[in-house]
XYZ file of C-alpha atoms in Angstrom:
476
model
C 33.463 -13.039 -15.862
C 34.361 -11.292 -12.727
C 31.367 -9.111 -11.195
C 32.529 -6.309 -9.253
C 31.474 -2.621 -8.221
C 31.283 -0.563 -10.603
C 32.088 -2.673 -13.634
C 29.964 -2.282 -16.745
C 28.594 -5.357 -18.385
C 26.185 -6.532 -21.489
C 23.604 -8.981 -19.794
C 19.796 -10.358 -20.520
C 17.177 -9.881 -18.050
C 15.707 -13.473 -18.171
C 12.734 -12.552 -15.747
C 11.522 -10.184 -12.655
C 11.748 -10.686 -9.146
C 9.939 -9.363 -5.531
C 10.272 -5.489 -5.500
C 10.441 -4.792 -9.146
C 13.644 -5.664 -10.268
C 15.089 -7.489 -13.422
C 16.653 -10.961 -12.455
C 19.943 -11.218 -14.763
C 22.826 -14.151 -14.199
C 25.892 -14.010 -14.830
C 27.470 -17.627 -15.470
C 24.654 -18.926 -12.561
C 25.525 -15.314 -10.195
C 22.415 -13.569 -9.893
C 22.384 -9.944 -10.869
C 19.236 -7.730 -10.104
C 18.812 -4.767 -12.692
C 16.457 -1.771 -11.628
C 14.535 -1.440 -14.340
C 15.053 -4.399 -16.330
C 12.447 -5.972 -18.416
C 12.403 -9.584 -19.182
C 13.782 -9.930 -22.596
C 15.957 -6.730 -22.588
C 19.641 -6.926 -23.375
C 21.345 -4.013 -21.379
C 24.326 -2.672 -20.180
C 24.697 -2.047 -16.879
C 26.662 -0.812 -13.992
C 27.159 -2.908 -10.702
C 26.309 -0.439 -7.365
C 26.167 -3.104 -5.024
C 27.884 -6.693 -4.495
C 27.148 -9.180 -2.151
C 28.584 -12.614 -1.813
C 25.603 -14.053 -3.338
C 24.005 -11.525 -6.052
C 24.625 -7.925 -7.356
C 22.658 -5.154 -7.879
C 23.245 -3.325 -11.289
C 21.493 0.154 -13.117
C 20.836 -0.029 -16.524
C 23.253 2.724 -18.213
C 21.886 1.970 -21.965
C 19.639 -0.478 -23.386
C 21.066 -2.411 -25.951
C 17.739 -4.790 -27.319
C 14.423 -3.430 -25.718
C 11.820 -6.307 -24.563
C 8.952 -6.630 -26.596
C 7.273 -6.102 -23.511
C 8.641 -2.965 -22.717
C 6.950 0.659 -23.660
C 7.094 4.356 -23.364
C 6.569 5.827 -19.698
C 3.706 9.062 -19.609
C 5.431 10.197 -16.113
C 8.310 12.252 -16.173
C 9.693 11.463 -13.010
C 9.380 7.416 -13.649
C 12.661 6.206 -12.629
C 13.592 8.717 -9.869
C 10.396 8.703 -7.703
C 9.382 5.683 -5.499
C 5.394 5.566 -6.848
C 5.679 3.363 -10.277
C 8.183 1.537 -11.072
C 6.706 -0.521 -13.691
C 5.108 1.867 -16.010
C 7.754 1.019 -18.488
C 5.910 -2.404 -19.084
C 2.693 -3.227 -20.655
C 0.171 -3.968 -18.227
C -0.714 -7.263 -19.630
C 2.834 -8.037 -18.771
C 2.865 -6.683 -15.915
C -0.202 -8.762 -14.355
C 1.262 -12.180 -15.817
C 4.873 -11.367 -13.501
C 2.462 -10.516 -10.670
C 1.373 -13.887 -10.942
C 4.508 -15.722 -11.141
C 5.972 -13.228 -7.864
C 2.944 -15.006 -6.235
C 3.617 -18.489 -7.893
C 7.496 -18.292 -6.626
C 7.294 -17.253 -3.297
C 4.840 -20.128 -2.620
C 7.323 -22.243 -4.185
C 10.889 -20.926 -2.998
C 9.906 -19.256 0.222
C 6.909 -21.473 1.427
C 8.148 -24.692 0.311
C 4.370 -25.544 -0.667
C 3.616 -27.539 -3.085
C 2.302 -25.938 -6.703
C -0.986 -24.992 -6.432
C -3.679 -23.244 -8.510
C -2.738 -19.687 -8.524
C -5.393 -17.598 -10.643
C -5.092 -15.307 -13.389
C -4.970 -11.678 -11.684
C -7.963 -9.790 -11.488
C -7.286 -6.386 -13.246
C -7.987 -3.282 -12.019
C -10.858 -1.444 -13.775
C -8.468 2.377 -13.498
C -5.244 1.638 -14.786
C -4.141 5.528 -13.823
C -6.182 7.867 -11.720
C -6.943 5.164 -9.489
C -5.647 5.843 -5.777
C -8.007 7.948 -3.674
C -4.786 9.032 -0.878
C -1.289 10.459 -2.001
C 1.085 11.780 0.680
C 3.180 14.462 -0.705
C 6.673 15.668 1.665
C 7.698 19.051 1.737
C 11.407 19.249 2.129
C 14.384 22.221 2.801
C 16.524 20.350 0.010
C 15.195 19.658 -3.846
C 16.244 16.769 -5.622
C 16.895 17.638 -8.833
C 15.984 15.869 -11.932
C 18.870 15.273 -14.606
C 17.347 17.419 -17.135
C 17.619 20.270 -14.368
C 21.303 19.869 -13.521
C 22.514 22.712 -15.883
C 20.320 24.715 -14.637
C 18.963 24.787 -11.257
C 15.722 25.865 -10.919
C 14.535 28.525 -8.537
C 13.443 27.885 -4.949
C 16.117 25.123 -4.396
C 15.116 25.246 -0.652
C 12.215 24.253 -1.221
C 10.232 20.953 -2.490
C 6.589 19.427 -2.272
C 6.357 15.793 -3.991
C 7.806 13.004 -3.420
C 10.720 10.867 -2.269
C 13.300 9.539 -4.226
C 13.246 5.631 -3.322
C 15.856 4.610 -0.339
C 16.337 7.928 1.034
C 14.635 9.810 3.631
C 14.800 13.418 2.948
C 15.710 13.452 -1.095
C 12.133 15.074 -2.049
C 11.385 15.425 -6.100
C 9.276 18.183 -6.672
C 6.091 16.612 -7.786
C 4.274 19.097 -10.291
C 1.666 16.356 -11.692
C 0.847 12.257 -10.066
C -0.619 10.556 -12.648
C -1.700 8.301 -10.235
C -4.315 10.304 -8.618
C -7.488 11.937 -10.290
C -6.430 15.296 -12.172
C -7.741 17.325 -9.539
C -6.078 16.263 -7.171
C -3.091 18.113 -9.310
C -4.499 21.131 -9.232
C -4.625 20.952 -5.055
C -1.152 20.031 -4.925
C 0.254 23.031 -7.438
C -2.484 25.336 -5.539
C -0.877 24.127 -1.808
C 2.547 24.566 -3.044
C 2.059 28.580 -4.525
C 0.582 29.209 -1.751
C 3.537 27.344 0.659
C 6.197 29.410 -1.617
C 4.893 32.486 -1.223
C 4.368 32.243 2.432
C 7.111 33.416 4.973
C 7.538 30.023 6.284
C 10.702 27.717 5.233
C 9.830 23.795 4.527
C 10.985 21.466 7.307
C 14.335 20.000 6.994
C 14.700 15.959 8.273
C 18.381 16.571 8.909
C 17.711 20.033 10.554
C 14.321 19.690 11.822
C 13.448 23.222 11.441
C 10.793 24.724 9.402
C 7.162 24.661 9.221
C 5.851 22.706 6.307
C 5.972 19.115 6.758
C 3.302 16.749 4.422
C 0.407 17.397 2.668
C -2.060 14.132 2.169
C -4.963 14.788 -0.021
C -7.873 12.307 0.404
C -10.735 11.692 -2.943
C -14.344 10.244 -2.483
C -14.557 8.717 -5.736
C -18.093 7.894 -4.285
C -18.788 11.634 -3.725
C -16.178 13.368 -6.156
C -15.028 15.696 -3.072
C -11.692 16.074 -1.291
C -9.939 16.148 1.877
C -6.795 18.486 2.124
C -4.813 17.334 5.316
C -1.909 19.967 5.626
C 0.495 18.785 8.522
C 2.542 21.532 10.222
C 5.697 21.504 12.704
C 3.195 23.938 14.533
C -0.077 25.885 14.998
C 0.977 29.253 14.132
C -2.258 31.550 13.516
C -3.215 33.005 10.089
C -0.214 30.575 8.087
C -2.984 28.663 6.158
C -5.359 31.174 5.376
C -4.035 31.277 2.177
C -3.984 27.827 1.256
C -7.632 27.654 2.882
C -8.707 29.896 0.351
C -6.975 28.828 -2.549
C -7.881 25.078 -2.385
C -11.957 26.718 -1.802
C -11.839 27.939 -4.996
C -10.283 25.291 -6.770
C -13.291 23.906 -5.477
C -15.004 20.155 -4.688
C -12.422 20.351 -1.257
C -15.530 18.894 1.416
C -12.643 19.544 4.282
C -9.461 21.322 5.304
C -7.677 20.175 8.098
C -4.434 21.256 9.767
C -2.642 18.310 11.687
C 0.130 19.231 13.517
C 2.772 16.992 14.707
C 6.432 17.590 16.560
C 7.963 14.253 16.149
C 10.945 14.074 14.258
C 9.856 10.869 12.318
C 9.127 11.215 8.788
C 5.442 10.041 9.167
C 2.398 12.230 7.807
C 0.589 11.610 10.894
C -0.321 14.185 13.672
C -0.347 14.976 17.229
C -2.789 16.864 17.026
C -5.808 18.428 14.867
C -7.818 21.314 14.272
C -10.431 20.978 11.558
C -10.171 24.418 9.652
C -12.919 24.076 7.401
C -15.993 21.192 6.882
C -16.448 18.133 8.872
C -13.179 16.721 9.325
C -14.071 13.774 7.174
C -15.430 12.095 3.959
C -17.752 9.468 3.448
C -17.181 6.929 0.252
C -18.388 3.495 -0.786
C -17.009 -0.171 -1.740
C -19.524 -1.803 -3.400
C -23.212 -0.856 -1.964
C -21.858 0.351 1.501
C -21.050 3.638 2.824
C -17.785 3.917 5.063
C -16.545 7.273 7.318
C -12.785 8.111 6.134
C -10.849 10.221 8.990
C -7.886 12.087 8.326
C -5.441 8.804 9.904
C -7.900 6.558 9.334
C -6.838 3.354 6.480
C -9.377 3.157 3.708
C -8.415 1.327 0.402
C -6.801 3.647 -1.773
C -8.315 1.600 -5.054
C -12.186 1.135 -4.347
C -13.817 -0.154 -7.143
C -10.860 -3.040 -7.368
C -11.676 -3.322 -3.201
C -14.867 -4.052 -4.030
C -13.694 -7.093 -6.636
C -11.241 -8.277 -3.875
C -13.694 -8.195 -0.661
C -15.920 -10.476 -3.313
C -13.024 -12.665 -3.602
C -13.158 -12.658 0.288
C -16.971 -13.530 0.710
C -17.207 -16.195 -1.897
C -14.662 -18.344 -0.339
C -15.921 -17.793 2.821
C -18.983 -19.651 1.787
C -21.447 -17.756 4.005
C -24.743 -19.297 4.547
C -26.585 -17.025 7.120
C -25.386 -18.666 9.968
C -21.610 -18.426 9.203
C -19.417 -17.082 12.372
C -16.476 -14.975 11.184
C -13.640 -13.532 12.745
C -11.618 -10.732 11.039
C -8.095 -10.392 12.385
C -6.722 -7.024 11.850
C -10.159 -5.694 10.794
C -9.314 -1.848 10.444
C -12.299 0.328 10.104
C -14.208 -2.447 9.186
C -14.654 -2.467 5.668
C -14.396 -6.631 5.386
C -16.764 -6.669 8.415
C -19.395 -4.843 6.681
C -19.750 -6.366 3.466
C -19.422 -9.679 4.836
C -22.175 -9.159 7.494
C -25.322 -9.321 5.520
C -24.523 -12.882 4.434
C -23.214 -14.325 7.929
C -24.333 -14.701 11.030
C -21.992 -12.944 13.069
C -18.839 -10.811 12.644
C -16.169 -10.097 15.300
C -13.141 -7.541 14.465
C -9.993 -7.388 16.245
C -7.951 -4.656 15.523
C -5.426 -3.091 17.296
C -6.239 0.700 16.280
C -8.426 2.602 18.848
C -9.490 5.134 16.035
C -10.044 2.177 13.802
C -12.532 0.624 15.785
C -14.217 3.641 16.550
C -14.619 4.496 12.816
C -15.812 0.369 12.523
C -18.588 1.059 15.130
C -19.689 4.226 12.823
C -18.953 2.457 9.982
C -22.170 -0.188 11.003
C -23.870 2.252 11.846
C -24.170 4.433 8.975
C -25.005 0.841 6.964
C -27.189 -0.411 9.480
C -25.728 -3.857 9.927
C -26.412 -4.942 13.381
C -24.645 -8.228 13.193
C -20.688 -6.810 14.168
C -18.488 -6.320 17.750
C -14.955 -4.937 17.597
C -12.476 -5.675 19.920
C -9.573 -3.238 20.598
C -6.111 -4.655 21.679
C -3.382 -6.745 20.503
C -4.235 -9.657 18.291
C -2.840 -12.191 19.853
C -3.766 -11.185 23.363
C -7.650 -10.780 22.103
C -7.568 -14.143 20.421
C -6.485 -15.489 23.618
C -9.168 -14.030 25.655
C -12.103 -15.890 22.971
C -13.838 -18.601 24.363
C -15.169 -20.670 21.734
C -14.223 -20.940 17.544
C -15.662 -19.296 14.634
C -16.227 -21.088 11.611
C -14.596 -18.710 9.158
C -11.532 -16.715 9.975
C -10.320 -13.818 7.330
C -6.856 -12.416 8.053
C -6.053 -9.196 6.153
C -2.542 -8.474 8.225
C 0.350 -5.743 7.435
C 2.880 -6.306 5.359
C 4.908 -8.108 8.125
C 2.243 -10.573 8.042
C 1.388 -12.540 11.126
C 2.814 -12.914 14.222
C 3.771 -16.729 15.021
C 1.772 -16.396 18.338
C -1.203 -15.573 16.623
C -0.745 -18.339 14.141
C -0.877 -20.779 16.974
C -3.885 -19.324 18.732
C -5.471 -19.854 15.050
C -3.925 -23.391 14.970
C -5.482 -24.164 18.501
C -8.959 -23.055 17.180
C -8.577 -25.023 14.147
C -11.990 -23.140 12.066
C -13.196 -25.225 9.404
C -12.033 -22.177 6.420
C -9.539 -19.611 6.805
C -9.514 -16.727 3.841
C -5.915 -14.772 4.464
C -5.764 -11.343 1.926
C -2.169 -10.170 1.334
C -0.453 -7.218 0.150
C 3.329 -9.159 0.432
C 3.763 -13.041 -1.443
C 6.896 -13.459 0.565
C 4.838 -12.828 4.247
C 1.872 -14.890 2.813
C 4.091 -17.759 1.512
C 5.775 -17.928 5.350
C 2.425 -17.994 6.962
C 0.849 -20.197 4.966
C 3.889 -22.733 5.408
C 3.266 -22.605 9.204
C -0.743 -23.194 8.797
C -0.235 -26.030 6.381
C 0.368 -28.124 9.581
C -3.420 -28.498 9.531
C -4.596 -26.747 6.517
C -4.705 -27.302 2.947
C -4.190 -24.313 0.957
C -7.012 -24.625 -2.164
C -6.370 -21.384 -4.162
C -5.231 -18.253 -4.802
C -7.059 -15.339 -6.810
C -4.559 -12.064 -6.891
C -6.357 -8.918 -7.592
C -4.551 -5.880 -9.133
C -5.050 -2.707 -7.067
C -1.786 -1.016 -7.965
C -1.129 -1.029 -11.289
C 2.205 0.132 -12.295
C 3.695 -0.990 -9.579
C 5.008 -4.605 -8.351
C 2.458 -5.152 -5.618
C -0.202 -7.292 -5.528
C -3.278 -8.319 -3.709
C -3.767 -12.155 -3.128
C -6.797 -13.643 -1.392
C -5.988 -17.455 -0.346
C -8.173 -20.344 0.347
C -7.319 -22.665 3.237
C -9.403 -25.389 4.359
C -8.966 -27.768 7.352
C -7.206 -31.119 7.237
C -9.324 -34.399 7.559
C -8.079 -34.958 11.142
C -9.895 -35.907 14.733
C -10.386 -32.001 16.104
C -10.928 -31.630 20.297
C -13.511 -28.674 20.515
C -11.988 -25.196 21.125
C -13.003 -24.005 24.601
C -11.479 -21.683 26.420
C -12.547 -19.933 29.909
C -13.828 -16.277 28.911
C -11.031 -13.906 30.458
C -11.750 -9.831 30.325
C -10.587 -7.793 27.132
C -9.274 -4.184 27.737
């Protein structure tokens, strides 16, 4: 059968693949179907072709998977938060693992290896503590609001509609986020429309209103509001200021203001309009300082599950010397500092590592040093090896330089948490030239969606090792 744009065909989705889709074939051509469920027959309309695969939207479902099951959102399947909400979450951890199990395979060329049952997350809904919400000049409209278009059409606060960069859905509800955090968002937005000042346009880049980020302390039950602004123009957010107050449990407002044509919710610039600027909230028994920028894990109580993961294959004895690569505020740092004997952080994040330092402090563990600057360079500038190193990179994963300053140190354990199977699998690949990868234990911290936490297990290869020493050299 001949697959070509826009042709409509009857296929089954046989299984799921990185980034959510259904994985369909086509006499051995691979067709990806947003929103396909293993098990479904569909029809479905090709809207891209490549040489090698298609991609294809479902247009009705012919046989539903048993696995498949009724949606609570009703903007699943136009915004970019969930895309898997339309699949049981039992389901939904078992593909998790076999995304993990694949990429190991097919992109790491590693041999099988004991990949664990994931770790589920104890909130299925409610569970992220940060949402970033765009305000945009141009509404997306749903396709039950085509007939007829609502009011305010210049005008949206929500969310973007996946692949695009100024397509906004107005968001009126996230089930992802505690139900209060609702009421701040419908509270901003009255107060946005009924304000004098237009919503900024990415193709224009004119108006005032750019993001809003609210920020939870599930430790605390209080909120940040971070409302970010093409400018500081006096008075604008009074009214917002005293909505959100009485909505009430808002700790701090803060107005960020930012210029830069990017779409990124980050300012220039700040001006704390009401509280301390920041919140304070815990993973596990420790306390940790969350600035406006600053990265915190959005899923706590399943942060605290993983970072257990962390320490018990670190196997810290009291003694242990660790170094965390890409150690952020330094939430690993922390909780792994009681049980070693020494922590060093490298992080590339000036902020970061002044919110690390506080972060210590306000958990009195004496035991950590952060270093500020490039990994690679950093690692470069160490003179002798730690026993333990834990690796919690971006998406991207690792650079190949600092790969081979790790190779040339050669620690006896190496504990790498990942957010991406297809980066881990890579990385991995290039350390198994001296490591053998033990295990894997995935932990769940975004359910209803396709990613997925893994924490890996490496330990070094029986070989003759020349002691790591390198001259000290001076660290900006």
């Amino acid at each position: 059968m001949t697959v070509r744009k826009g042709r409509e065909l009857e296929i089954t989705v046989e299984k799921t693949a990185y980034r959510g889709m259904g994985v369909a074939r086509l006499d051995g051509f691979v067709v990806f179907v947003k929103g396909g469920v293993p098990g479904d027959v569909v029809n479905a309309r090709i809207y891209r072709k490549k040489r090698s695969f298609a991609e294809a939207e479902i247009t009705e479902v012919v046989s539903s998977s048993p696995d498949r099951c009724r949606p609570p959102c009703r903007y699943f399947g136009f915004c970019g938060g969930c895309q898997w909400q339309h699949i049981t979450y039992e389901k939904q951890l078992a593909y998790k693992r076999d995304q993990v199990e694949e990429s190991l395979v097919h992109i790491g060329g590693l041999e099988p290896v004991a990949v664990h049952e994931p770790i589920p997350s104890p909130d299925l809904y409610g569970y992220r503590n940060k949402m970033e919400f765009s305000f945009s000049d141009r509404r997306w409209l749903l396709p039950s609001e085509y007939e007829e278009k609502p009011a305010g059409m210049d005008f949206a606060l929500g969310l973007h509609v996946p692949g695009t960069f100024n397509k906004v859905i107005d968001i009126d509800r996230c089930l992802l986020q505690n139900e209060h955090g609702n009421r701040l968002l419908e509270e901003t937005k009255r107060c946005a429309l009924e304000s004098d000042l237009p919503a900024y346009g990415l193709k224009s880049h004119q108006g005032f209103w750019r993001f809003l980020t609210l920020r939870h302390s599930t430790a605390d039950d209080n909120w940040m509001v971070n409302i970010i602004t093409s400018d500081k123009t006096p008075g604008a957010l009074d009214r917002v200021l005293d909505a959100v107050k009485v909505a009430g449990r808002v700790k701090t407002v803060v107005n960020s203001i930012t210029s830069r044509r990017s779409g990124v919710a980050v300012g220039e610039s700040r001006e704390i309009l009401t509280g301390a600027g920041f919140l304070t909230d815990r993973i596990g028994p420790f306390s940790f300082r969350i600035s406006p920028d600053s990265f915190f894990q959005v899923n706590p109580p399943a942060a605290e599950i993983l970072y257990r993961v962390v320490e018990k294959y670190a196997e810290l004895d009291g003694k242990t010397d660790v170094l965390d690569l890409y150690s952020g505020t330094g939430t690993i740092p922390v909780f792994l500092a009681r049980k070693a004997g020494s922590v060093t952080g490298i992080e590339m994040s000036r902020d970061a590592v002044d919110d690390a330092f506080q972060n210590c402090r306000m958990n009195g563990v004496g035991n950590c040093r952060f270093l500020c600057g490039d990994t690679g360079e950093v690692l470069a500038g160490l003179s002798s090896a730690p026993d333990v190193v834990v690796i919690d990179p971006p998406r991207a994963g690792m650079h190949k330089d600092v790969i081979g300053r790790i190779l040339e140190m050669l620690p006896e354990r190496i504990v790498y948490v990942s957010c991406n199977p297809t980066t881990l699998a890579r990385d991995l690949a290039m350390l198994g030239t001296a490591y053998e990868l033990r295990e894997i234990q995935p932990v769940d911290m975004f359910p209803h969606t396709y990613h997925i936490e893994t924490v890996a297990l490496l330990t070094r290869r029986s070989l003759t090792v020349t002691a790591f020493v390198r001259p000290a050299q001076s660290l900006s």
